[in-house]
Short mmCIF file of C-alpha atoms in Angstrom, two decimals:
data_model
loop_
_atom_site.label_atom_id
_atom_site.label_comp_id
_atom_site.label_asym_id
_atom_site.label_seq_id
_atom_site.Cartn_x
_atom_site.Cartn_y
_atom_site.Cartn_z
CA UNK J 14 -19.35 41.18 -29.56
CA UNK J 15 -18.43 37.57 -28.98
CA UNK J 16 -21.08 35.70 -27.00
CA UNK J 17 -19.55 34.22 -23.83
CA UNK J 18 -20.81 32.21 -20.87
CA UNK J 19 -21.41 34.28 -17.80
CA UNK J 20 -19.83 31.64 -15.53
CA UNK J 21 -16.83 33.77 -14.49
CA UNK J 22 -18.85 36.92 -14.04
CA UNK J 23 -21.47 35.10 -12.00
CA UNK J 24 -18.90 33.80 -9.54
CA UNK J 25 -17.14 37.13 -9.29
CA UNK J 26 -20.40 38.87 -8.44
CA UNK J 27 -21.11 36.22 -5.81
CA UNK J 28 -17.85 37.13 -4.14
CA UNK J 29 -16.45 33.62 -4.33
CA UNK J 30 -13.28 34.56 -6.14
CA UNK J 31 -11.34 37.73 -6.81
CA UNK J 32 -9.49 36.98 -9.96
CA UNK J 33 -8.45 34.52 -12.59
CA UNK J 34 -5.16 32.88 -13.36
CA UNK J 35 -3.95 32.65 -16.89
CA UNK J 36 -1.72 29.94 -18.15
CA UNK J 37 0.15 29.10 -21.28
CA UNK J 38 -0.25 25.85 -23.21
CA UNK J 39 2.41 25.09 -25.79
CA UNK J 40 0.75 23.09 -28.53
CA UNK J 41 3.28 23.69 -31.24
CA UNK J 42 6.75 25.19 -30.87
CA UNK J 43 5.66 28.38 -32.65
CA UNK J 44 2.36 28.98 -30.85
CA UNK J 45 1.38 29.79 -27.29
CA UNK J 46 -2.28 29.55 -26.28
CA UNK J 47 -3.31 31.64 -23.30
CA UNK J 48 -6.47 30.43 -21.58
CA UNK J 49 -8.03 31.68 -18.38
CA UNK J 50 -8.77 29.11 -15.69
CA UNK J 51 -12.49 28.69 -15.12
CA UNK J 52 -13.35 29.76 -11.60
CA UNK J 53 -16.04 27.16 -10.93
CA UNK J 54 -15.53 23.56 -9.80
CA UNK J 55 -16.38 20.95 -12.40
CA UNK J 56 -16.94 18.03 -10.05
CA UNK J 57 -20.32 16.32 -9.81
CA UNK J 58 -22.32 18.28 -7.22
CA UNK J 59 -23.56 16.59 -4.09
CA UNK J 60 -27.01 15.11 -4.78
CA UNK J 61 -29.78 17.38 -3.60
CA UNK J 62 -32.80 16.34 -1.57
CA UNK J 63 -34.69 16.52 -4.84
CA UNK J 64 -32.39 13.95 -6.39
CA UNK J 65 -32.67 11.62 -3.44
CA UNK J 66 -36.43 11.87 -3.65
CA UNK J 67 -36.39 11.38 -7.42
CA UNK J 68 -34.45 8.17 -7.02
CA UNK J 69 -37.24 6.62 -4.94
CA UNK J 70 -40.32 7.88 -6.77
CA UNK J 71 -42.15 6.52 -9.76
CA UNK J 72 -41.65 9.78 -11.64
CA UNK J 73 -37.85 9.41 -11.51
CA UNK J 74 -38.00 5.83 -12.66
CA UNK J 75 -40.19 6.72 -15.63
CA UNK J 76 -38.23 9.58 -17.15
CA UNK J 77 -37.38 7.82 -20.39
CA UNK J 78 -39.62 8.83 -23.30
CA UNK J 79 -41.41 5.93 -24.98
CA UNK J 80 -40.77 6.93 -28.58
CA UNK J 81 -37.86 4.85 -29.93
CA UNK J 82 -35.20 6.41 -32.13
CA UNK J 83 -35.47 6.01 -35.86
CA UNK J 84 -32.29 3.92 -35.87
CA UNK J 85 -32.03 0.76 -33.78
CA UNK J 86 -28.93 1.02 -31.54
CA UNK J 87 -28.16 -2.66 -32.13
CA UNK J 88 -26.80 -2.16 -35.66
CA UNK J 89 -23.09 -2.72 -36.17
CA UNK J 90 -21.08 0.44 -35.31
CA UNK J 91 -18.90 0.37 -38.42
CA UNK J 92 -21.90 -0.03 -40.73
CA UNK J 93 -23.67 2.82 -38.94
CA UNK J 94 -20.64 5.09 -39.28
CA UNK J 95 -20.45 4.37 -43.01
CA UNK J 96 -24.16 4.96 -43.48
CA UNK J 97 -24.06 8.30 -41.65
CA UNK J 98 -20.95 9.46 -43.50
CA UNK J 99 -22.65 8.68 -46.79
CA UNK J 100 -25.73 10.60 -45.65
CA UNK J 101 -24.08 13.62 -43.99
CA UNK J 102 -20.49 13.74 -45.19
CA UNK J 103 -17.37 13.78 -43.04
CA UNK J 104 -17.32 15.89 -39.88
CA UNK J 105 -15.19 19.02 -40.14
CA UNK J 106 -16.01 19.95 -36.54
CA UNK J 107 -17.78 18.26 -33.62
CA UNK J 108 -19.30 19.93 -30.54
CA UNK J 109 -18.48 18.47 -27.10
CA UNK J 110 -21.04 18.84 -24.30
CA UNK J 111 -20.12 18.97 -20.61
CA UNK J 112 -22.66 17.26 -18.34
CA UNK J 113 -22.46 16.39 -14.65
CA UNK J 114 -24.68 13.34 -14.75
CA UNK J 115 -28.38 13.75 -15.49
CA UNK J 116 -29.38 15.77 -12.40
CA UNK J 117 -27.46 18.83 -11.22
CA UNK J 118 -27.89 22.53 -10.45
CA UNK J 119 -24.52 24.20 -10.74
CA UNK J 120 -25.65 27.79 -11.27
CA UNK J 121 -28.18 29.75 -13.38
CA UNK J 122 -27.93 28.53 -16.97
CA UNK J 123 -26.25 25.25 -16.07
CA UNK J 124 -28.64 22.70 -14.61
CA UNK J 125 -30.35 19.48 -15.65
CA UNK J 126 -33.04 17.01 -14.59
CA UNK J 127 -33.49 13.33 -15.60
CA UNK J 128 -36.55 13.89 -17.75
CA UNK J 129 -35.02 16.69 -19.76
CA UNK J 130 -31.80 14.72 -20.11
CA UNK J 131 -33.79 11.85 -21.63
CA UNK J 132 -35.49 14.30 -24.02
CA UNK J 133 -32.11 15.53 -25.23
CA UNK J 134 -30.92 11.98 -25.92
CA UNK J 135 -34.17 11.32 -27.77
CA UNK J 136 -33.65 14.44 -29.89
CA UNK J 137 -30.12 13.38 -30.80
CA UNK J 138 -31.37 9.91 -31.80
CA UNK J 139 -34.31 11.17 -33.83
CA UNK J 140 -31.97 13.51 -35.69
CA UNK J 141 -29.52 10.65 -36.35
CA UNK J 142 -26.49 11.98 -34.42
CA UNK J 143 -23.51 9.72 -33.76
CA UNK J 144 -22.18 9.90 -30.19
CA UNK J 145 -18.40 9.61 -30.33
CA UNK J 146 -16.51 7.12 -28.13
CA UNK J 147 -13.11 7.82 -26.55
CA UNK J 148 -11.31 5.53 -29.00
CA UNK J 149 -13.09 7.12 -31.97
CA UNK J 150 -12.11 10.58 -30.75
CA UNK J 151 -8.45 9.54 -30.63
CA UNK J 152 -8.67 8.41 -34.26
CA UNK J 153 -10.44 11.62 -35.29
CA UNK J 154 -7.85 13.81 -33.55
CA UNK J 155 -5.06 11.85 -35.20
CA UNK J 156 -6.64 12.37 -38.61
CA UNK J 157 -6.97 8.59 -38.97
CA UNK J 158 -10.75 8.17 -38.61
CA UNK J 159 -13.58 9.94 -40.43
CA UNK J 160 -16.72 10.61 -38.42
CA UNK J 161 -20.15 11.66 -39.73
CA UNK J 162 -21.13 15.28 -40.21
CA UNK J 163 -23.81 14.68 -37.59
CA UNK J 164 -21.59 13.72 -34.65
CA UNK J 165 -21.57 14.85 -31.04
CA UNK J 166 -19.22 14.26 -28.09
CA UNK J 167 -21.12 13.67 -24.86
CA UNK J 168 -19.00 13.96 -21.69
CA UNK J 169 -19.70 13.92 -17.96
CA UNK J 170 -17.47 14.59 -14.97
CA UNK J 171 -18.15 11.85 -12.43
CA UNK J 172 -17.16 10.56 -8.98
CA UNK J 173 -18.64 9.10 -5.83
CA UNK J 174 -21.61 11.45 -6.18
CA UNK J 175 -22.62 9.70 -9.43
CA UNK J 176 -24.18 6.63 -7.83
CA UNK J 177 -27.72 7.71 -8.67
CA UNK J 178 -27.16 9.35 -12.05
CA UNK J 179 -25.11 6.65 -13.79
CA UNK J 180 -27.67 3.84 -13.28
CA UNK J 181 -30.42 6.18 -14.51
CA UNK J 182 -28.42 7.20 -17.58
CA UNK J 183 -27.60 3.66 -18.79
CA UNK J 184 -31.09 2.59 -19.95
CA UNK J 185 -31.68 5.98 -21.58
CA UNK J 186 -28.40 5.79 -23.50
CA UNK J 187 -29.13 2.22 -24.54
CA UNK J 188 -32.60 3.10 -25.78
CA UNK J 189 -31.40 5.97 -27.92
CA UNK J 190 -28.06 4.55 -29.05
CA UNK J 191 -25.98 7.25 -27.34
CA UNK J 192 -22.51 7.02 -25.74
CA UNK J 193 -20.82 9.09 -23.02
CA UNK J 194 -17.20 9.68 -22.06
CA UNK J 195 -17.13 9.79 -18.25
CA UNK J 196 -14.18 11.37 -16.43
CA UNK J 197 -13.75 9.89 -12.93
CA UNK J 198 -12.66 11.94 -9.92
CA UNK J 199 -10.99 9.13 -7.97
CA UNK J 200 -10.89 10.73 -4.51
CA UNK J 201 -13.02 8.84 -1.95
CA UNK J 202 -13.98 6.15 -4.44
CA UNK J 203 -12.67 3.20 -2.39
CA UNK J 204 -14.84 1.56 0.26
CA UNK J 205 -12.34 2.51 2.98
CA UNK J 206 -12.30 6.18 2.00
CA UNK J 207 -15.96 7.11 2.22
CA UNK J 208 -19.15 5.80 3.83
CA UNK J 209 -20.84 6.52 0.50
CA UNK J 210 -18.76 3.74 -1.03
CA UNK J 211 -19.34 1.05 1.58
CA UNK J 212 -19.27 -2.52 0.23
CA UNK J 213 -17.34 -1.15 -2.74
CA UNK J 214 -20.54 0.42 -4.09
CA UNK J 215 -18.82 3.22 -5.97
CA UNK J 216 -16.49 1.20 -8.16
CA UNK J 217 -19.21 -1.42 -8.69
CA UNK J 218 -21.43 1.33 -10.09
CA UNK J 219 -18.75 2.29 -12.62
CA UNK J 220 -18.03 -1.37 -13.44
CA UNK J 221 -21.71 -1.84 -14.25
CA UNK J 222 -21.71 1.33 -16.40
CA UNK J 223 -18.65 0.05 -18.29
CA UNK J 224 -20.25 -3.36 -18.92
CA UNK J 225 -23.33 -1.63 -20.35
CA UNK J 226 -21.28 -0.56 -23.38
CA UNK J 227 -22.58 3.00 -23.36
CA UNK J 228 -19.66 4.57 -21.46
CA UNK J 229 -15.99 5.22 -22.12
CA UNK J 230 -13.91 6.32 -19.15
CA UNK J 231 -11.17 8.83 -18.51
CA UNK J 232 -9.55 10.62 -15.57
CA UNK J 233 -10.64 13.72 -13.64
CA UNK J 234 -7.69 13.59 -11.18
CA UNK J 235 -7.47 12.60 -7.50
CA UNK J 236 -7.42 15.95 -5.71
CA UNK J 237 -9.51 18.03 -8.13
CA UNK J 238 -7.25 21.08 -7.91
CA UNK J 239 -6.13 23.74 -10.35
CA UNK J 240 -3.20 22.02 -12.05
CA UNK J 241 -2.06 25.22 -13.73
CA UNK J 242 -0.77 26.14 -10.26
CA UNK J 243 0.94 22.79 -9.63
CA UNK J 244 4.47 22.06 -10.84
CA UNK J 245 4.65 19.51 -13.63
CA UNK J 246 6.44 16.72 -11.76
CA UNK J 247 3.86 16.73 -8.95
CA UNK J 248 0.83 17.17 -11.16
CA UNK J 249 1.80 14.55 -13.72
CA UNK J 250 2.55 12.05 -10.95
CA UNK J 251 -0.93 12.57 -9.46
CA UNK J 252 -2.67 12.22 -12.80
CA UNK J 253 -0.80 9.02 -13.60
CA UNK J 254 -1.68 7.61 -10.15
CA UNK J 255 -5.37 8.44 -10.70
CA UNK J 256 -5.23 6.81 -14.13
CA UNK J 257 -3.60 3.72 -12.59
CA UNK J 258 -6.44 3.41 -10.08
CA UNK J 259 -9.08 3.56 -12.81
CA UNK J 260 -7.21 1.07 -14.96
CA UNK J 261 -6.80 -1.32 -12.03
CA UNK J 262 -10.46 -1.20 -11.03
CA UNK J 263 -12.06 -1.17 -14.48
CA UNK J 264 -9.52 -3.14 -16.48
CA UNK J 265 -9.21 -0.52 -19.21
CA UNK J 266 -6.52 1.76 -20.62
CA UNK J 267 -7.15 5.39 -19.69
CA UNK J 268 -6.39 7.71 -22.60
CA UNK J 269 -8.15 10.95 -21.68
CA UNK J 270 -8.63 13.60 -19.02
CA UNK J 271 -10.95 16.45 -18.14
CA UNK J 272 -9.17 19.24 -16.32
CA UNK J 273 -10.58 20.27 -12.92
CA UNK J 274 -11.72 23.89 -13.02
CA UNK J 275 -11.20 23.61 -16.79
CA UNK J 276 -7.64 24.80 -16.08
CA UNK J 277 -5.41 23.13 -18.66
CA UNK J 278 -1.73 22.65 -17.79
CA UNK J 279 1.59 21.18 -18.92
CA UNK J 280 2.91 20.57 -22.41
CA UNK J 281 1.54 18.04 -24.88
CA UNK J 282 4.78 16.04 -24.66
CA UNK J 283 4.50 15.85 -20.87
CA UNK J 284 0.89 14.70 -21.01
CA UNK J 285 1.63 12.21 -23.77
CA UNK J 286 4.45 10.78 -21.62
CA UNK J 287 1.95 9.57 -18.99
CA UNK J 288 -0.29 7.97 -21.62
CA UNK J 289 -2.85 10.67 -22.32
CA UNK J 290 -4.16 11.07 -25.89
CA UNK J 291 -6.44 14.07 -25.31
CA UNK J 292 -7.90 16.29 -22.60
CA UNK J 293 -10.86 18.64 -22.23
CA UNK J 294 -10.76 22.14 -20.79
CA UNK J 295 -13.58 24.64 -21.16
CA UNK J 296 -13.52 27.99 -22.91
CA UNK J 297 -10.22 27.31 -24.64
CA UNK J 298 -11.38 28.88 -27.92
CA UNK J 299 -13.51 31.88 -28.92
CA UNK J 300 -17.11 30.93 -28.18
CA UNK J 301 -18.20 30.63 -31.80
CA UNK J 302 -15.28 28.29 -32.58
CA UNK J 303 -15.72 25.99 -29.59
CA UNK J 304 -15.71 22.63 -31.34
CA UNK J 305 -13.28 19.76 -31.83
CA UNK J 306 -11.45 19.47 -35.16
CA UNK J 307 -9.44 16.77 -36.97
CA UNK J 308 -5.72 17.01 -36.10
CA UNK J 309 -6.77 19.55 -33.47
CA UNK J 310 -3.76 21.54 -32.14
CA UNK J 311 -5.67 21.99 -28.86
CA UNK J 312 -6.03 18.25 -28.25
CA UNK J 313 -4.89 18.59 -24.62
CA UNK J 314 -7.19 21.55 -23.94
CA UNK J 315 -10.26 20.82 -26.06
CA UNK J 316 -13.26 23.12 -25.55
CA UNK J 317 -16.56 22.01 -24.10
CA UNK J 318 -19.91 23.75 -24.31
CA UNK J 319 -22.85 23.33 -21.94
CA UNK J 320 -26.00 21.40 -22.90
CA UNK J 321 -29.20 23.42 -22.97
CA UNK J 322 -30.86 23.53 -19.57
CA UNK J 323 -34.56 22.65 -19.03
CA UNK J 324 -35.46 26.23 -20.00
CA UNK J 325 -34.41 25.29 -23.53
CA UNK J 326 -31.18 27.26 -23.92
CA UNK J 327 -27.49 26.82 -23.09
CA UNK J 328 -25.38 28.87 -20.71
CA UNK J 329 -22.37 28.44 -23.02
CA UNK J 330 -22.91 29.58 -25.73
CA UNK J 331 -25.40 31.89 -24.10
CA UNK J 332 -29.07 31.50 -25.03
CA UNK J 333 -28.56 29.04 -27.90
CA UNK J 334 -30.98 26.16 -28.41
CA UNK J 335 -29.91 22.64 -29.31
CA UNK J 336 -30.81 23.30 -32.95
CA UNK J 337 -28.77 26.49 -33.03
CA UNK J 338 -25.78 24.78 -31.40
CA UNK J 339 -25.78 22.00 -33.93
CA UNK J 340 -26.17 24.42 -36.83
CA UNK J 341 -23.21 26.42 -35.52
CA UNK J 342 -20.76 23.68 -34.58
CA UNK J 343 -21.43 20.90 -37.08
CA UNK J 344 -20.95 21.09 -40.84
CA UNK J 345 -24.34 19.58 -41.66
CA UNK J 346 -27.00 22.24 -40.85
CA UNK J 347 -30.43 21.00 -41.93
CA UNK J 348 -33.94 21.16 -40.63
CA UNK J 349 -34.07 19.13 -37.44
CA UNK J 350 -36.93 16.95 -36.23
CA UNK J 351 -38.74 17.37 -32.95
CA UNK J 352 -39.16 14.89 -30.13
CA UNK J 353 -41.94 12.33 -30.21
CA UNK J 354 -44.45 14.41 -28.26
CA UNK J 355 -44.01 17.36 -30.69
CA UNK J 356 -43.31 19.73 -27.77
CA UNK J 357 -40.40 21.98 -28.73
CA UNK J 358 -38.83 21.93 -25.28
CA UNK J 359 -35.37 21.50 -26.74
CA UNK J 360 -35.91 23.27 -30.01
CA UNK J 361 -37.11 26.63 -28.77
CA UNK J 362 -36.74 28.84 -25.73
CA UNK J 363 -40.37 29.82 -26.08
CA UNK J 364 -41.39 26.73 -24.12
CA UNK J 365 -40.20 26.78 -20.53
CA UNK J 366 -41.93 23.61 -19.37
CA UNK J 367 -39.63 20.86 -18.13
CA UNK J 368 -40.09 17.35 -19.50
CA UNK J 369 -42.49 14.71 -18.32
CA UNK J 370 -40.58 13.27 -15.35
#
C-alpha cells in the first residue's frame, strides 16, 4: 500500500471538514491530473506563547550548533555547483520540503522548533547538499541548468506571523550555506493593515531577509483561499496583485507561488500569463514519487514533502527519517554523516530527544 500523510484523515476525524474537492490541472493537452485539495491551511500559524518566550530567552538565541559545515558558504556558487556535480552527478530528482518558519505546531507529525531546525540545516551542510534558489529551480525545470545529485529545495510559507522566525533563520542559513524560497501571504503586511506591522515592521523584516542573500521570495496570495473554487479571472487577478505588492516592496521579480491549502488551480498558460514560472502544491504525486524533476510536467503543481519533526520522522512521507527521504528522492544514495554531536536525532527515530535549544 502506498504510504500517505495522514493530514486529510486527521482533519476529518477532528470534524473540521466533511469532504475534499478535486480539481483538474491541464499540464499537457493530452493529460489531465486530478489532485485532491489539502484540507489544512498552509499559512504560518500564529506564534505560540512558547515562541514568544523563546524569542526573549538565552536558549532561543543560542539554538545554532557550533560545528561549522565542511564547506565554507562563502565559496563562489558556480564553482560549488560544478564541484558537487562532479562529485555526485546531475540530479534526476530533487525533494522539496515545506516548512512554516522554524517554530510551528500544525498537527501531530508536522511541527518544528528552532533548535531542531538548526540541526537539520547542519545535517544538510555536513552531507554537502546544495539548497536550490528560485532562479536555479526555473533553470532546472526548463531543462537548462544541471543541479547536483545532492540537492534539496527548502521552502517556507510566510506572512506577518514570520517576524520572529525569519530573523532567527538567517544566521543559521548563513552558517550552513543553505537557502530558502519563502512564499509571502501579503494580507495584513502593510503598517496600516495590522498592529503587528506598525512602523512597517513586517516588510522591513522581509527586506532584511532578502538582503541577507539566503532567501528567494515568491507569492502565497492575498486572501489565502482555495483557488480551485475561484474562477480564473478573479483568482489570476488576485495573484497578480499580490505579486505586484511583493515586487514593489522588495524590488524583485516574483516568479513562483505556493498554493494555499495546496489546492492547485488554472492552466499552465493562464499562470504563465501573469508571470509565474512554477508553483508548489502538496500531494500532487504518489507519495513515493513526490520529487521535482527536470522539464517537470507538474511545474505549476509541484509536490512538497514535510521535514522530519523533532521526533525524528516525517509526517509526509509517514515515518521516514531524513536519511531515508534523501535515499528515496535523490539519485545519490550513500552513507550519510551525522551531526557534530554524534546524536542521531535526525538520522533515526530511535532518539526522541529534541535538540539543544
